[in-house]
Coordinates of C-alpha atoms in Angstrom, one line a residue:
R1 CA 118.9 100.2 97.8
R2 CA 116.7 98.3 96.8
R3 CA 112.7 97.6 95.4
L4 CA 109.8 95.5 95.4
A5 CA 106.8 94.6 93.6
N6 CA 103.9 97.3 93.2
E7 CA 101.2 93.9 93.9
T8 CA 101.8 93.1 97.2
T9 CA 98.6 93.1 98.8
M10 CA 97.1 92.4 102.0
G11 CA 96.8 89.1 101.4
N12 CA 100.8 88.4 101.4
L13 CA 100.7 91.4 104.7
L14 CA 97.6 88.7 106.2
A15 CA 99.9 85.4 105.0
G16 CA 103.2 87.0 107.0
T17 CA 104.9 86.9 103.4
Q18 CA 106.7 89.8 102.0
P19 CA 106.6 91.0 98.7
E20 CA 108.6 90.0 95.2
K21 CA 111.2 92.5 94.5
G22 CA 111.4 93.9 90.8
G23 CA 109.0 97.0 91.1
E24 CA 108.9 100.2 92.6
E25 CA 109.3 101.1 96.5
E26 CA 112.6 101.8 97.9
L27 CA 113.9 100.6 101.3
Q28 CA 114.8 102.0 104.3
H29 CA 118.4 99.7 105.0
V30 CA 119.3 99.3 108.2
D31 CA 121.9 96.4 110.4
T32 CA 119.1 93.9 112.7
G33 CA 121.5 93.7 114.8
D34 CA 120.1 97.2 116.5
S35 CA 118.0 96.4 118.1
L36 CA 117.2 100.3 118.8
K37 CA 117.9 101.3 114.8
V38 CA 114.7 98.6 114.0
K39 CA 112.3 100.6 117.1
Q40 CA 112.6 104.0 116.0
I41 CA 111.9 102.8 112.3
L42 CA 108.9 100.8 113.3
D43 CA 108.1 103.6 116.1
E44 CA 108.5 106.7 113.3
T45 CA 106.5 104.6 111.2
A46 CA 104.2 103.3 113.7
V47 CA 103.4 106.7 114.2
R48 CA 103.3 108.7 110.8
A49 CA 100.2 105.4 110.1
V50 CA 98.3 106.4 112.7
L51 CA 98.5 110.9 111.7
E52 CA 98.7 110.2 108.5
N53 CA 96.7 107.2 107.3
K54 CA 94.1 107.1 109.7
G55 CA 93.5 111.1 110.4
Y56 CA 94.8 111.0 114.3
A57 CA 96.3 115.0 115.6
E58 CA 99.1 114.5 118.2
D59 CA 98.6 116.1 121.2
H60 CA 101.6 117.8 123.0
F61 CA 100.4 118.7 126.5
V62 CA 102.4 116.1 128.1
D63 CA 105.3 117.4 125.6
N64 CA 104.9 121.5 126.2
T65 CA 104.5 120.6 130.3
K66 CA 108.3 118.7 130.9
I67 CA 110.0 121.5 128.3
A68 CA 108.5 123.8 130.5
L69 CA 109.7 122.0 132.9
M70 CA 114.1 122.0 131.6
V71 CA 113.1 125.7 130.6
V72 CA 112.6 125.6 134.3
A73 CA 115.2 123.7 136.0
C74 CA 118.1 125.0 133.6
L75 CA 117.4 128.5 134.7
F76 CA 117.9 127.9 137.9
A77 CA 120.7 126.3 136.6
M78 CA 121.7 129.6 134.7
V79 CA 120.8 131.6 137.7
A80 CA 123.3 129.5 140.5
Q81 CA 125.8 129.3 137.6
F82 CA 126.1 133.8 136.7
S83 CA 125.5 135.1 139.0
P84 CA 127.1 138.3 140.2
M85 CA 127.1 137.3 143.6
P86 CA 131.3 136.7 145.2
F87 CA 131.1 133.8 147.4
P88 CA 130.4 133.2 149.9
Q89 CA 127.5 135.5 150.6
S90 CA 125.5 133.5 147.5
R91 CA 125.4 130.9 150.2
P92 CA 121.7 130.7 150.6
L93 CA 120.8 131.2 146.7
L94 CA 123.6 128.5 145.4
G95 CA 120.8 127.0 147.6
V96 CA 117.6 127.6 146.5
C97 CA 119.0 127.0 143.1
C98 CA 120.3 124.2 143.6
S99 CA 117.0 123.2 145.3
G100 CA 114.4 124.2 142.6
Y101 CA 117.3 122.3 139.9
F102 CA 116.8 118.6 142.0
A103 CA 113.0 119.4 142.4
F104 CA 112.1 120.7 138.9
S105 CA 114.2 117.4 137.7
G106 CA 113.0 115.5 139.5
I107 CA 109.2 116.1 139.0
L108 CA 111.0 115.7 136.0
Q109 CA 111.4 112.2 135.2
L110 CA 108.1 111.7 137.3
C111 CA 106.1 113.1 134.1
V112 CA 108.1 110.8 132.7
K113 CA 107.6 107.7 134.3
F114 CA 104.6 108.0 135.1
L115 CA 102.8 109.6 132.4
E116 CA 104.6 109.9 129.1
R117 CA 105.8 106.2 129.9
E118 CA 106.5 103.9 127.3
A119 CA 103.9 105.9 124.6
I120 CA 105.4 106.8 120.9
L121 CA 102.3 108.7 120.7
V122 CA 99.6 110.3 122.5
T123 CA 96.5 112.1 119.8
Q124 CA 93.5 114.3 120.5
A125 CA 90.2 113.3 120.1
K126 CA 88.7 112.4 117.3
P127 CA 85.0 112.0 117.2
P128 CA 82.2 110.4 117.8
A129 CA 85.2 109.5 120.7
A130 CA 85.5 110.9 123.5
H131 CA 88.7 110.7 123.9
G132 CA 92.8 110.3 121.8
L133 CA 94.6 107.5 121.5
R134 CA 97.8 106.7 123.0
I135 CA 99.8 104.3 121.4
S136 CA 103.1 102.0 123.4
S137 CA 105.6 99.5 121.6
A138 CA 108.0 97.3 122.9
F139 CA 111.2 95.9 121.1
P140 CA 113.1 93.9 124.4
R141 CA 116.5 93.0 122.9
F142 CA 117.5 90.0 121.8
Q143 CA 113.9 89.5 121.4
S144 CA 112.5 88.8 117.4
N145 CA 108.9 90.4 118.1
Y146 CA 107.6 93.6 118.6
T147 CA 104.4 94.7 120.0
L148 CA 102.4 97.1 119.6
K149 CA 99.7 98.4 121.7
I150 CA 96.8 100.9 121.7
E151 CA 94.1 102.1 123.8
Y152 CA 92.5 104.8 125.0
N153 CA 94.0 108.0 126.5
A154 CA 92.2 108.2 129.3
E155 CA 91.8 107.2 132.8
S156 CA 88.3 104.9 132.6
A157 CA 90.2 102.5 129.9
T158 CA 88.1 100.3 127.8
P159 CA 90.3 97.1 126.4
A160 CA 93.2 97.5 125.1
L161 CA 94.3 96.3 121.2
E162 CA 97.7 95.0 121.8
E163 CA 99.6 92.4 118.8
S164 CA 103.0 91.1 118.3
H165 CA 104.2 90.6 114.6
C166 CA 108.2 89.2 114.4
V167 CA 110.4 91.5 113.3
G168 CA 111.8 89.6 110.4
K169 CA 107.9 90.6 108.3
F170 CA 108.8 93.4 107.9
F171 CA 113.3 93.8 107.6
D172 CA 114.7 90.9 104.4
A173 CA 117.9 88.5 105.3
D174 CA 119.8 92.1 104.7
G175 CA 118.4 94.2 106.6
F176 CA 116.0 96.2 104.2
F177 CA 112.6 97.3 105.9
W178 CA 108.7 96.6 104.5
E179 CA 107.9 100.1 105.0
Q180 CA 104.5 99.2 103.3
G181 CA 103.7 96.5 104.9
F182 CA 104.2 97.8 108.0
L183 CA 101.9 100.5 107.7
A184 CA 99.1 98.2 106.9
T185 CA 99.4 96.1 109.7
V186 CA 98.9 99.7 111.5
D187 CA 96.5 100.4 109.9
D188 CA 94.7 97.4 110.1
A189 CA 95.2 97.4 114.2
V190 CA 93.6 101.3 114.7
A191 CA 90.6 100.5 112.2
R192 CA 90.2 97.7 113.9
F193 CA 90.7 98.6 117.6
E194 CA 88.0 101.9 115.9
R195 CA 85.3 99.1 115.4
D196 CA 86.0 97.0 119.1
Q197 CA 85.1 100.9 120.3
K198 CA 82.2 101.6 117.9
R199 CA 80.6 98.1 119.2
D200 CA 81.0 98.1 123.1

């Protein structure tokens, strides 16, 4: 692993420059040609910035709902597979189990599409705000810009804050990730979103 200088300032970040080498900050390494891995590292770092640096608590409602639906679907599958009732007497039971499995699997996919969408994190409300945050991201294949979107997790949504950054600001040519720089970028984006909502 390489190391970066501790003297990095927010001025370097806003200018889009990377800190000089020679300090004490260790960097993760990734194959920058693997866009899924790059997005995973950026997403995980963004989540950590919101939860640890900005003091939000994660809302697990959607995750718990998905787990419950998966458990029910698996129970239908287990009954169909391991029922001691011989065939063909088990036809009605198999029909019910197959219908239940596909119904709950379908509901699960609807939850992913309409509730979770592209969110990488949903938080609980942090006073004085009435709603938690929904953090979404996008990093299309063969593109260099990573897009972060911050909005309230509510139907009566206020304008979202959306900004894009070239991943070259946070990964060098050898694939070493400037974690502290990206953490500072997410911290700044969340702070600006909070300030904008207070003014509104």
